[in-house]
């Protein structure tokens, strides 16, 4: 029988994140959502508490947490604000390829500065012409002397406009498809790097998302991660690690929606009694609770599987896909329970639906998750 109890350390991490989310993030969530402000002072406080760089091993100064522990933290943060959480966990995504494929020298050089001081990194895979079909990316890496020259454009990059270091995926030859893709570390200060200002987005408005152009950017061979042609596999293995926390992020948003809807249903009266006493509302709340419970179990299971050393390709796609779809259903029903008020910006639930939407799209659209799930499933029958 699996043991679902959390250790004392797990609980204290959860408490730390919950307190930070409640006292530092939540009071500013509506304002940042309205204005699109990037609340760097909050991210700096999160960094000081050890809530960033969660996946960086302690030997390099990071928190060195397992994936289940990361998910516990992410869910708590996202309860306060999905957008802020995206920016807080973007370093984990950006640094994961280095953790998976970097040399000891690279890790010792690149990781400690992120843990000694507040710095942001960004994962640059997506391009204007290639989102889901990551193997078709067009950013070129030309070999020149003891290094490479990068040319191309990335888009929709979380923390792209503000990060100091990019993990960039480029191809040595597009004809080689996946086998030409190679990963590089590129400081934003490198000549030829142009980061555009943040995009106006539907949700996650406290995070900064933008395009980055690389015009003849020189990268020394010492900043290539892994071997030439290993980049696609590194990107996929990274996403195997980071999709589960996106499920946890969706659960945090969904929990907030359920909390608001349930509390409102006890206060709001129609036909002479609180709406929570009408079966129409009870059925909605029950469906929301079931969806969330199932999503949380899937996220915990995927994280537990990966913490035990498995790749988690199947489990992370199932967790991310189910939890983000559930978050959309749950936030939609929360608005319905609030009725007209739910549609208004004065109430907190419409933001939750806008924030939930991105979890179905980023780190692999849910159509891609279903393709991954089907492939893994069929492979087990072949
Ligand atoms: N771990 C390790 N290797 C993997 C892998 C994984 N999870 N998934 C695929 N690979 C390897 C395959 O084994 C294959 O290797 P060989 O060429 O040695 O056989 C290679 O990568 C190509 O794999 P595949 O043929 O499955 O690639 P496809 O082009 O069909 O696409 C998908 C695979 C669709 C799954 C991939 O492009 C994808 O995940 N797209 C979404 C990208 C994404 O999430 N973007 C969000 C960016 S971050 S916000």
CSV table of C-alpha atoms and ligand atoms in Angstrom, one decimal:
chain,number,residue,atom,x,y,z
A,1,UNK,CA,0.0,0.0,0.0
A,2,UNK,CA,1.6,3.4,-0.9
A,3,UNK,CA,2.3,5.8,1.9
A,4,UNK,CA,0.9,9.2,1.2
A,5,UNK,CA,2.0,10.8,4.4
A,6,UNK,CA,4.4,13.7,4.2
A,7,UNK,CA,7.6,13.9,6.2
A,8,UNK,CA,8.3,16.6,8.7
A,9,UNK,CA,10.6,18.2,6.1
A,10,UNK,CA,8.0,18.1,3.4
A,11,UNK,CA,5.5,19.8,5.7
A,12,UNK,CA,7.8,22.5,6.8
A,13,UNK,CA,8.6,23.3,3.1
A,14,UNK,CA,4.9,23.4,2.4
A,15,UNK,CA,4.4,25.7,5.3
A,16,UNK,CA,7.2,28.0,4.3
A,17,UNK,CA,5.8,28.3,0.8
A,18,UNK,CA,2.2,28.7,2.0
A,19,UNK,CA,3.3,31.5,4.4
A,20,UNK,CA,5.3,33.3,1.7
A,21,UNK,CA,2.5,32.9,-0.8
A,22,UNK,CA,-0.1,34.3,1.6
A,23,UNK,CA,2.0,37.2,3.0
A,24,UNK,CA,4.2,38.3,0.1
A,25,UNK,CA,2.5,37.1,-3.1
A,26,UNK,CA,-1.3,37.2,-2.6
A,27,UNK,CA,-1.5,40.8,-1.5
A,28,UNK,CA,0.0,41.9,-4.9
A,29,UNK,CA,-1.5,39.3,-7.2
A,30,UNK,CA,-4.5,41.4,-8.4
A,31,UNK,CA,-2.4,44.6,-8.9
A,32,UNK,CA,0.3,42.8,-10.9
A,33,UNK,CA,-2.3,41.0,-13.0
A,34,UNK,CA,-4.0,44.3,-13.7
A,35,UNK,CA,-0.9,46.3,-14.6
A,36,UNK,CA,1.4,43.5,-15.9
A,37,UNK,CA,4.0,44.6,-13.4
A,38,UNK,CA,6.9,42.2,-12.9
A,39,UNK,CA,7.3,42.2,-9.1
A,40,UNK,CA,11.0,41.6,-8.8
A,41,UNK,CA,11.0,42.5,-5.1
A,42,UNK,CA,8.8,39.5,-4.4
A,43,UNK,CA,11.0,37.2,-6.5
A,44,UNK,CA,14.0,38.4,-4.6
A,45,UNK,CA,12.3,37.6,-1.3
A,46,UNK,CA,11.4,34.1,-2.6
A,47,UNK,CA,15.0,33.6,-3.6
A,48,UNK,CA,16.2,34.6,-0.1
A,49,UNK,CA,13.9,32.0,1.4
A,50,UNK,CA,15.3,29.3,-0.9
A,51,UNK,CA,12.2,29.1,-3.0
A,52,UNK,CA,14.0,29.4,-6.3
A,53,UNK,CA,16.6,27.0,-7.9
A,54,UNK,CA,14.8,24.2,-6.1
A,55,UNK,CA,16.3,21.5,-8.3
A,56,UNK,CA,19.9,22.7,-7.9
A,57,UNK,CA,21.9,20.2,-5.7
A,58,UNK,CA,23.1,21.5,-2.4
A,59,UNK,CA,26.7,20.9,-3.4
A,60,UNK,CA,26.2,23.8,-5.8
A,61,UNK,CA,24.4,25.9,-3.2
A,62,UNK,CA,20.8,25.1,-4.3
A,63,UNK,CA,17.9,23.7,-2.4
A,64,UNK,CA,18.5,20.1,-3.8
A,65,UNK,CA,14.9,19.1,-3.4
A,66,UNK,CA,13.2,16.1,-4.8
A,67,UNK,CA,10.4,16.5,-7.3
A,68,UNK,CA,7.6,15.8,-4.8
A,69,UNK,CA,9.0,18.5,-2.5
A,70,UNK,CA,9.2,20.9,-5.5
A,71,UNK,CA,5.6,20.2,-6.3
A,72,UNK,CA,4.4,20.8,-2.8
A,73,UNK,CA,6.1,24.2,-2.9
A,74,UNK,CA,4.8,25.1,-6.4
A,75,UNK,CA,1.2,24.2,-5.5
A,76,UNK,CA,1.3,26.6,-2.5
A,77,UNK,CA,2.9,29.4,-4.5
A,78,UNK,CA,0.4,29.0,-7.3
A,79,UNK,CA,-2.5,29.2,-4.9
A,80,UNK,CA,-1.5,32.9,-4.5
A,81,UNK,CA,-0.5,33.7,-8.1
A,82,UNK,CA,0.1,31.5,-11.1
A,83,UNK,CA,2.0,34.1,-13.0
A,84,UNK,CA,4.5,34.8,-10.1
A,85,UNK,CA,5.0,31.1,-9.7
A,86,UNK,CA,5.9,30.8,-13.4
A,87,UNK,CA,8.7,33.4,-12.9
A,88,UNK,CA,9.9,31.8,-9.7
A,89,UNK,CA,10.2,28.3,-11.2
A,90,UNK,CA,11.6,29.4,-14.5
A,91,UNK,CA,15.2,28.9,-13.2
A,92,UNK,CA,14.5,25.3,-12.5
A,93,UNK,CA,13.5,24.8,-16.2
A,94,UNK,CA,16.4,26.8,-17.5
A,95,UNK,CA,19.0,25.1,-15.4
A,96,UNK,CA,17.7,21.5,-15.8
A,97,UNK,CA,19.6,20.8,-19.1
A,98,UNK,CA,22.8,21.8,-17.4
A,99,UNK,CA,22.0,19.5,-14.4
A,100,UNK,CA,21.2,16.6,-16.8
A,101,UNK,CA,24.0,17.1,-19.4
A,102,UNK,CA,26.6,19.6,-18.2
A,103,UNK,CA,30.1,18.8,-17.2
A,104,UNK,CA,31.2,19.1,-13.6
A,105,UNK,CA,33.3,22.1,-14.5
A,106,UNK,CA,30.2,23.8,-16.1
A,107,UNK,CA,28.0,23.1,-13.1
A,108,UNK,CA,30.6,24.4,-10.7
A,109,UNK,CA,31.0,27.5,-12.7
A,110,UNK,CA,27.4,28.3,-13.6
A,111,UNK,CA,25.2,27.1,-10.8
A,112,UNK,CA,26.7,28.6,-7.6
A,113,UNK,CA,26.2,32.3,-8.7
A,114,UNK,CA,22.5,31.6,-9.0
A,115,UNK,CA,22.4,30.3,-5.5
A,116,UNK,CA,24.7,33.0,-4.0
A,117,UNK,CA,22.8,35.9,-5.5
A,118,UNK,CA,19.4,36.5,-7.2
A,119,UNK,CA,19.7,35.9,-10.9
A,120,UNK,CA,17.2,34.7,-13.5
A,121,UNK,CA,17.7,32.2,-16.3
A,122,UNK,CA,15.4,31.2,-19.1
A,123,UNK,CA,14.9,28.1,-21.3
A,124,UNK,CA,14.9,29.1,-24.9
A,125,UNK,CA,13.5,26.3,-27.1
A,126,UNK,CA,10.3,27.6,-28.8
A,127,UNK,CA,10.5,29.6,-32.0
A,128,UNK,CA,8.0,31.6,-34.0
A,129,UNK,CA,7.7,28.7,-36.5
A,130,UNK,CA,8.2,25.8,-34.2
A,131,UNK,CA,6.4,25.3,-30.9
A,132,UNK,CA,5.0,21.7,-30.6
A,133,UNK,CA,7.4,20.5,-33.4
A,134,UNK,CA,10.5,21.2,-31.4
A,135,UNK,CA,12.6,19.0,-33.6
A,136,UNK,CA,12.1,21.4,-36.5
A,137,UNK,CA,13.7,24.4,-34.8
A,138,UNK,CA,15.6,26.7,-37.1
A,139,UNK,CA,18.0,28.7,-34.9
A,140,UNK,CA,21.4,27.9,-36.4
A,141,UNK,CA,24.7,27.1,-34.6
A,142,UNK,CA,27.6,27.4,-37.0
A,143,UNK,CA,31.0,26.1,-35.9
A,144,UNK,CA,33.7,28.7,-36.0
A,145,UNK,CA,37.2,28.3,-34.5
A,146,UNK,CA,36.8,27.1,-30.9
A,147,UNK,CA,33.2,27.8,-30.7
A,148,UNK,CA,29.9,28.5,-32.4
A,149,UNK,CA,28.0,31.4,-33.9
A,150,UNK,CA,24.3,31.5,-33.2
A,151,UNK,CA,21.6,33.1,-35.4
A,152,UNK,CA,17.9,32.9,-35.0
A,153,UNK,CA,14.9,33.8,-32.9
A,154,UNK,CA,13.1,32.4,-29.9
A,155,UNK,CA,9.7,33.4,-28.7
A,156,UNK,CA,7.3,33.0,-25.8
A,157,UNK,CA,10.3,32.6,-23.4
A,158,UNK,CA,9.3,32.8,-19.8
A,159,UNK,CA,11.6,35.4,-18.0
A,160,UNK,CA,13.1,36.0,-21.5
A,161,UNK,CA,13.1,39.8,-21.1
A,162,UNK,CA,14.6,39.8,-17.7
A,163,UNK,CA,16.9,36.7,-17.4
A,164,UNK,CA,20.7,37.1,-17.5
A,165,UNK,CA,21.4,33.6,-18.9
A,166,UNK,CA,19.7,31.6,-21.6
A,167,UNK,CA,19.7,27.9,-22.3
A,168,UNK,CA,19.4,28.0,-26.0
A,169,UNK,CA,18.7,25.1,-28.4
A,170,UNK,CA,20.1,25.5,-31.9
A,171,UNK,CA,20.7,23.3,-34.8
A,172,UNK,CA,24.0,22.6,-36.5
A,173,UNK,CA,22.1,21.5,-39.6
A,174,UNK,CA,18.3,21.5,-39.9
A,175,UNK,CA,18.6,18.6,-42.3
A,176,UNK,CA,19.8,16.5,-39.4
A,177,UNK,CA,16.5,17.2,-37.6
A,178,UNK,CA,16.7,16.1,-33.9
A,179,UNK,CA,20.2,14.9,-34.3
A,180,UNK,CA,21.5,18.3,-35.2
A,181,UNK,CA,20.1,20.1,-32.1
A,182,UNK,CA,22.6,21.2,-29.6
A,183,UNK,CA,22.2,23.1,-26.3
A,184,UNK,CA,24.2,26.2,-25.3
A,185,UNK,CA,24.5,28.6,-22.4
A,186,UNK,CA,24.3,32.1,-23.6
A,187,UNK,CA,24.6,35.2,-21.3
A,188,UNK,CA,22.2,37.9,-22.2
A,189,UNK,CA,25.1,40.3,-22.2
A,190,UNK,CA,26.7,38.5,-25.2
A,191,UNK,CA,27.1,40.8,-28.2
A,192,UNK,CA,24.3,40.1,-30.7
A,193,UNK,CA,21.6,39.0,-28.1
A,194,UNK,CA,18.5,41.2,-28.3
A,195,UNK,CA,15.8,40.5,-25.8
A,196,UNK,CA,12.4,42.1,-26.7
A,197,UNK,CA,10.2,43.6,-24.0
A,198,UNK,CA,7.5,41.5,-22.4
A,199,UNK,CA,4.4,40.4,-24.3
A,200,UNK,CA,0.9,41.5,-23.3
A,201,UNK,CA,-0.7,38.2,-22.2
A,202,UNK,CA,-4.2,36.9,-21.2
A,203,UNK,CA,-2.9,35.5,-17.9
A,204,UNK,CA,0.3,35.0,-15.9
A,205,UNK,CA,0.7,38.7,-16.2
A,206,UNK,CA,3.1,39.0,-13.3
A,207,UNK,CA,5.6,36.9,-15.2
A,208,UNK,CA,7.6,38.3,-18.1
A,209,UNK,CA,7.5,36.6,-21.5
A,210,UNK,CA,9.2,37.6,-24.7
A,211,UNK,CA,11.2,37.0,-27.8
A,212,UNK,CA,15.0,36.8,-28.0
A,213,UNK,CA,17.0,37.3,-31.2
A,214,UNK,CA,20.5,36.0,-31.7
A,215,UNK,CA,22.4,37.9,-34.4
A,216,UNK,CA,25.8,36.3,-34.9
A,217,UNK,CA,26.2,35.5,-31.2
A,218,UNK,CA,29.6,33.9,-30.4
A,219,UNK,CA,29.4,31.0,-27.9
A,220,UNK,CA,32.6,29.3,-26.7
A,221,UNK,CA,32.7,25.5,-27.0
A,222,UNK,CA,33.0,25.5,-23.1
A,223,UNK,CA,29.4,26.7,-23.0
A,224,UNK,CA,27.9,23.9,-25.1
A,225,UNK,CA,25.9,21.6,-22.9
A,226,UNK,CA,26.5,18.0,-23.6
A,227,UNK,CA,27.6,16.7,-27.0
A,228,UNK,CA,26.8,18.1,-30.4
A,229,UNK,CA,23.4,16.7,-31.4
A,230,UNK,CA,22.4,15.9,-27.8
A,231,UNK,CA,20.2,19.0,-27.4
A,232,UNK,CA,16.9,17.5,-28.4
A,233,UNK,CA,17.2,14.6,-26.0
A,234,UNK,CA,18.3,17.1,-23.2
A,235,UNK,CA,15.2,19.2,-23.9
A,236,UNK,CA,12.9,16.2,-23.8
A,237,UNK,CA,14.5,14.9,-20.6
A,238,UNK,CA,14.3,18.3,-19.1
A,239,UNK,CA,10.5,18.5,-19.9
A,240,UNK,CA,10.1,15.0,-18.3
A,241,UNK,CA,11.3,16.6,-15.1
A,242,UNK,CA,9.5,20.0,-15.3
A,243,UNK,CA,6.0,19.0,-16.6
A,244,UNK,CA,5.0,17.5,-13.2
A,245,UNK,CA,5.5,20.9,-11.4
A,246,UNK,CA,3.3,22.5,-14.1
A,247,UNK,CA,0.6,20.0,-13.0
A,248,UNK,CA,1.2,21.2,-9.4
A,249,UNK,CA,1.0,24.8,-10.5
A,250,UNK,CA,-2.4,24.0,-12.1
A,251,UNK,CA,-3.5,22.4,-8.8
A,252,UNK,CA,-2.6,25.5,-6.9
A,253,UNK,CA,-4.8,27.6,-9.2
A,254,UNK,CA,-7.6,25.0,-9.0
A,255,UNK,CA,-7.4,24.9,-5.2
A,256,UNK,CA,-7.7,28.6,-5.0
A,257,UNK,CA,-10.8,28.5,-7.3
A,258,UNK,CA,-12.4,25.8,-5.2
A,259,UNK,CA,-11.7,27.7,-2.0
A,260,UNK,CA,-13.2,30.9,-3.3
A,261,UNK,CA,-16.3,29.1,-4.8
A,262,UNK,CA,-17.0,27.0,-1.6
A,263,UNK,CA,-16.6,30.1,0.7
A,264,UNK,CA,-18.8,32.2,-1.6
A,265,UNK,CA,-21.5,29.4,-1.8
A,266,UNK,CA,-21.9,29.6,2.0
A,267,UNK,CA,-22.4,33.4,2.0
A,268,UNK,CA,-24.4,34.1,-1.2
A,269,UNK,CA,-28.1,33.6,-0.8
A,270,UNK,CA,-30.7,32.8,-3.5
A,271,UNK,CA,-34.3,31.6,-3.0
A,272,UNK,CA,-34.0,32.3,0.7
A,273,UNK,CA,-30.9,30.2,1.5
A,274,UNK,CA,-27.1,30.1,0.8
A,275,UNK,CA,-26.5,28.8,-2.7
A,276,UNK,CA,-24.3,26.0,-1.1
A,277,UNK,CA,-27.5,24.5,0.1
A,278,UNK,CA,-28.9,24.1,-3.4
A,279,UNK,CA,-28.0,20.8,-5.0
A,280,UNK,CA,-27.1,22.5,-8.3
A,281,UNK,CA,-24.2,24.1,-6.5
A,282,UNK,CA,-23.3,21.1,-4.4
A,283,UNK,CA,-22.9,19.0,-7.5
A,284,UNK,CA,-20.6,21.5,-9.0
A,285,UNK,CA,-18.4,21.7,-5.8
A,286,UNK,CA,-18.3,17.9,-5.6
A,287,UNK,CA,-17.1,17.6,-9.2
A,288,UNK,CA,-14.5,20.3,-8.6
A,289,UNK,CA,-13.3,18.5,-5.5
A,290,UNK,CA,-13.0,15.2,-7.3
A,291,UNK,CA,-11.2,16.6,-10.2
A,292,UNK,CA,-8.7,18.4,-7.9
A,293,UNK,CA,-8.2,15.3,-5.7
A,294,UNK,CA,-7.4,13.1,-8.8
A,295,UNK,CA,-5.1,15.8,-10.3
A,296,UNK,CA,-3.1,16.1,-7.0
A,297,UNK,CA,-2.7,12.3,-6.7
A,298,UNK,CA,-1.5,12.1,-10.3
A,299,UNK,CA,1.0,14.9,-9.7
A,300,UNK,CA,2.3,13.3,-6.5
A,301,UNK,CA,2.5,9.9,-8.2
A,302,UNK,CA,4.5,11.3,-11.2
A,303,UNK,CA,6.8,13.2,-8.8
A,304,UNK,CA,7.3,10.1,-6.6
A,305,UNK,CA,8.0,8.0,-9.7
A,306,UNK,CA,10.7,10.4,-10.9
A,307,UNK,CA,12.2,10.8,-7.4
A,308,UNK,CA,12.7,7.0,-7.5
A,309,UNK,CA,14.9,7.4,-10.6
A,310,UNK,CA,12.5,6.6,-13.5
A,311,UNK,CA,12.3,9.0,-16.5
A,312,UNK,CA,8.6,9.6,-15.8
A,313,UNK,CA,7.9,10.5,-19.4
A,314,UNK,CA,4.4,8.9,-19.3
A,315,UNK,CA,3.6,9.9,-15.7
A,316,UNK,CA,4.6,13.5,-16.1
A,317,UNK,CA,2.6,14.0,-19.3
A,318,UNK,CA,-0.5,12.4,-17.7
A,319,UNK,CA,-0.1,14.6,-14.6
A,320,UNK,CA,0.5,17.8,-16.5
A,321,UNK,CA,-2.3,17.1,-19.0
A,322,UNK,CA,-4.9,16.0,-16.5
A,323,UNK,CA,-4.2,18.6,-13.9
A,324,UNK,CA,-4.2,21.5,-16.4
A,325,UNK,CA,-7.5,20.3,-18.0
A,326,UNK,CA,-8.9,19.9,-14.5
A,327,UNK,CA,-7.8,23.4,-13.6
A,328,UNK,CA,-9.7,24.8,-16.6
A,329,UNK,CA,-12.9,22.9,-15.6
A,330,UNK,CA,-12.6,23.9,-12.0
A,331,UNK,CA,-11.9,27.6,-12.6
A,332,UNK,CA,-14.8,27.7,-15.2
A,333,UNK,CA,-17.2,26.2,-12.6
A,334,UNK,CA,-15.9,28.7,-10.0
A,335,UNK,CA,-16.9,31.6,-12.2
A,336,UNK,CA,-20.3,29.9,-12.8
A,337,UNK,CA,-20.9,29.6,-9.1
A,338,UNK,CA,-20.1,33.3,-8.6
A,339,UNK,CA,-22.4,34.1,-11.5
A,340,UNK,CA,-22.2,37.7,-12.9
A,341,UNK,CA,-19.8,38.6,-10.1
A,342,UNK,CA,-17.4,35.9,-11.2
A,343,UNK,CA,-17.1,37.6,-14.6
A,344,UNK,CA,-16.1,40.8,-13.0
A,345,UNK,CA,-12.5,41.8,-12.3
A,346,UNK,CA,-13.4,42.9,-8.8
A,347,UNK,CA,-13.6,39.3,-7.9
A,348,UNK,CA,-10.7,36.9,-7.9
A,349,UNK,CA,-12.0,34.0,-10.0
A,350,UNK,CA,-11.8,35.3,-13.5
A,351,UNK,CA,-8.0,35.7,-13.1
A,352,UNK,CA,-7.8,32.1,-12.1
A,353,UNK,CA,-9.4,30.9,-15.3
A,354,UNK,CA,-7.0,33.1,-17.4
A,355,UNK,CA,-4.0,31.8,-15.4
A,356,UNK,CA,-5.2,28.1,-15.7
A,357,UNK,CA,-5.4,28.4,-19.5
A,358,UNK,CA,-1.6,28.7,-19.9
A,359,UNK,CA,-1.0,25.4,-18.1
A,360,UNK,CA,-2.8,23.6,-21.0
A,361,UNK,CA,-0.4,25.3,-23.4
A,362,UNK,CA,3.1,25.8,-22.0
A,363,UNK,CA,5.8,23.1,-21.5
A,364,UNK,CA,4.1,21.2,-24.2
A,365,UNK,CA,0.5,21.8,-25.3
A,366,UNK,CA,-1.9,19.1,-24.0
A,367,UNK,CA,-2.3,17.7,-27.5
A,368,UNK,CA,1.4,16.9,-27.3
A,369,UNK,CA,1.0,15.4,-23.9
A,370,UNK,CA,-1.7,13.1,-25.3
A,371,UNK,CA,0.7,12.1,-28.2
A,372,UNK,CA,3.4,11.3,-25.7
A,373,UNK,CA,1.0,9.3,-23.5
A,374,UNK,CA,-0.4,7.3,-26.5
A,375,UNK,CA,3.2,6.6,-27.8
A,376,UNK,CA,4.3,5.3,-24.3
A,377,UNK,CA,1.1,3.3,-24.0
A,378,UNK,CA,1.4,1.7,-27.4
A,379,UNK,CA,5.1,1.0,-26.9
A,380,UNK,CA,4.2,-1.1,-23.9
A,381,UNK,CA,1.9,-3.2,-26.1
A,382,UNK,CA,4.3,-3.6,-29.0
B,1,LIG,N1,13.6,11.5,-23.3
B,1,LIG,C1,14.7,11.2,-24.1
B,1,LIG,N2,14.7,11.2,-25.4
B,1,LIG,C2,13.5,11.4,-26.0
B,1,LIG,C3,12.4,11.7,-25.4
B,1,LIG,C4,12.4,11.7,-23.9
B,1,LIG,N3,11.3,12.0,-23.2
B,1,LIG,N4,11.4,11.9,-26.3
B,1,LIG,C5,11.9,11.7,-27.5
B,1,LIG,N5,13.2,11.4,-27.3
B,1,LIG,C6,14.2,11.1,-28.4
B,1,LIG,C7,13.7,9.9,-29.2
B,1,LIG,O1,14.1,8.7,-28.5
B,1,LIG,C8,14.3,10.1,-30.5
B,1,LIG,O2,15.7,9.7,-30.4
B,1,LIG,P1,16.4,8.9,-31.6
B,1,LIG,O3,16.4,9.8,-32.8
B,1,LIG,O4,17.7,8.5,-31.1
B,1,LIG,O5,15.5,7.7,-31.9
B,1,LIG,C9,14.3,11.6,-30.7
B,1,LIG,O6,14.3,12.1,-29.4
B,1,LIG,C10,13.2,12.1,-31.5
B,1,LIG,O7,12.0,11.7,-30.9
B,1,LIG,P2,10.6,11.6,-31.6
B,1,LIG,O8,10.7,10.9,-32.9
B,1,LIG,O9,9.6,11.1,-30.6
B,1,LIG,O10,10.4,13.2,-31.9
B,1,LIG,P3,9.1,13.9,-32.5
B,1,LIG,O11,9.6,15.0,-33.5
B,1,LIG,O12,8.1,13.0,-33.0
B,1,LIG,O13,8.5,14.8,-31.3
B,1,LIG,C11,7.5,15.5,-29.3
B,1,LIG,C12,8.4,14.5,-30.1
B,1,LIG,C13,6.3,15.9,-30.0
B,1,LIG,C14,7.2,14.7,-28.0
B,1,LIG,C15,8.4,16.7,-29.0
B,1,LIG,O14,8.7,17.5,-30.1
B,1,LIG,C16,7.7,17.6,-27.9
B,1,LIG,O15,7.7,17.3,-26.7
B,1,LIG,N6,7.2,18.8,-28.4
B,1,LIG,C17,6.7,19.8,-27.5
B,1,LIG,C18,7.8,20.8,-27.1
B,1,LIG,C19,7.5,21.5,-25.9
B,1,LIG,O16,7.1,21.0,-24.9
B,1,LIG,N7,7.6,22.8,-25.9
B,1,LIG,C20,7.5,23.7,-24.8
B,1,LIG,C21,8.7,24.5,-24.6
B,1,LIG,S1,9.0,24.9,-22.9
B,1,LIG,S2,7.6,26.2,-22.5
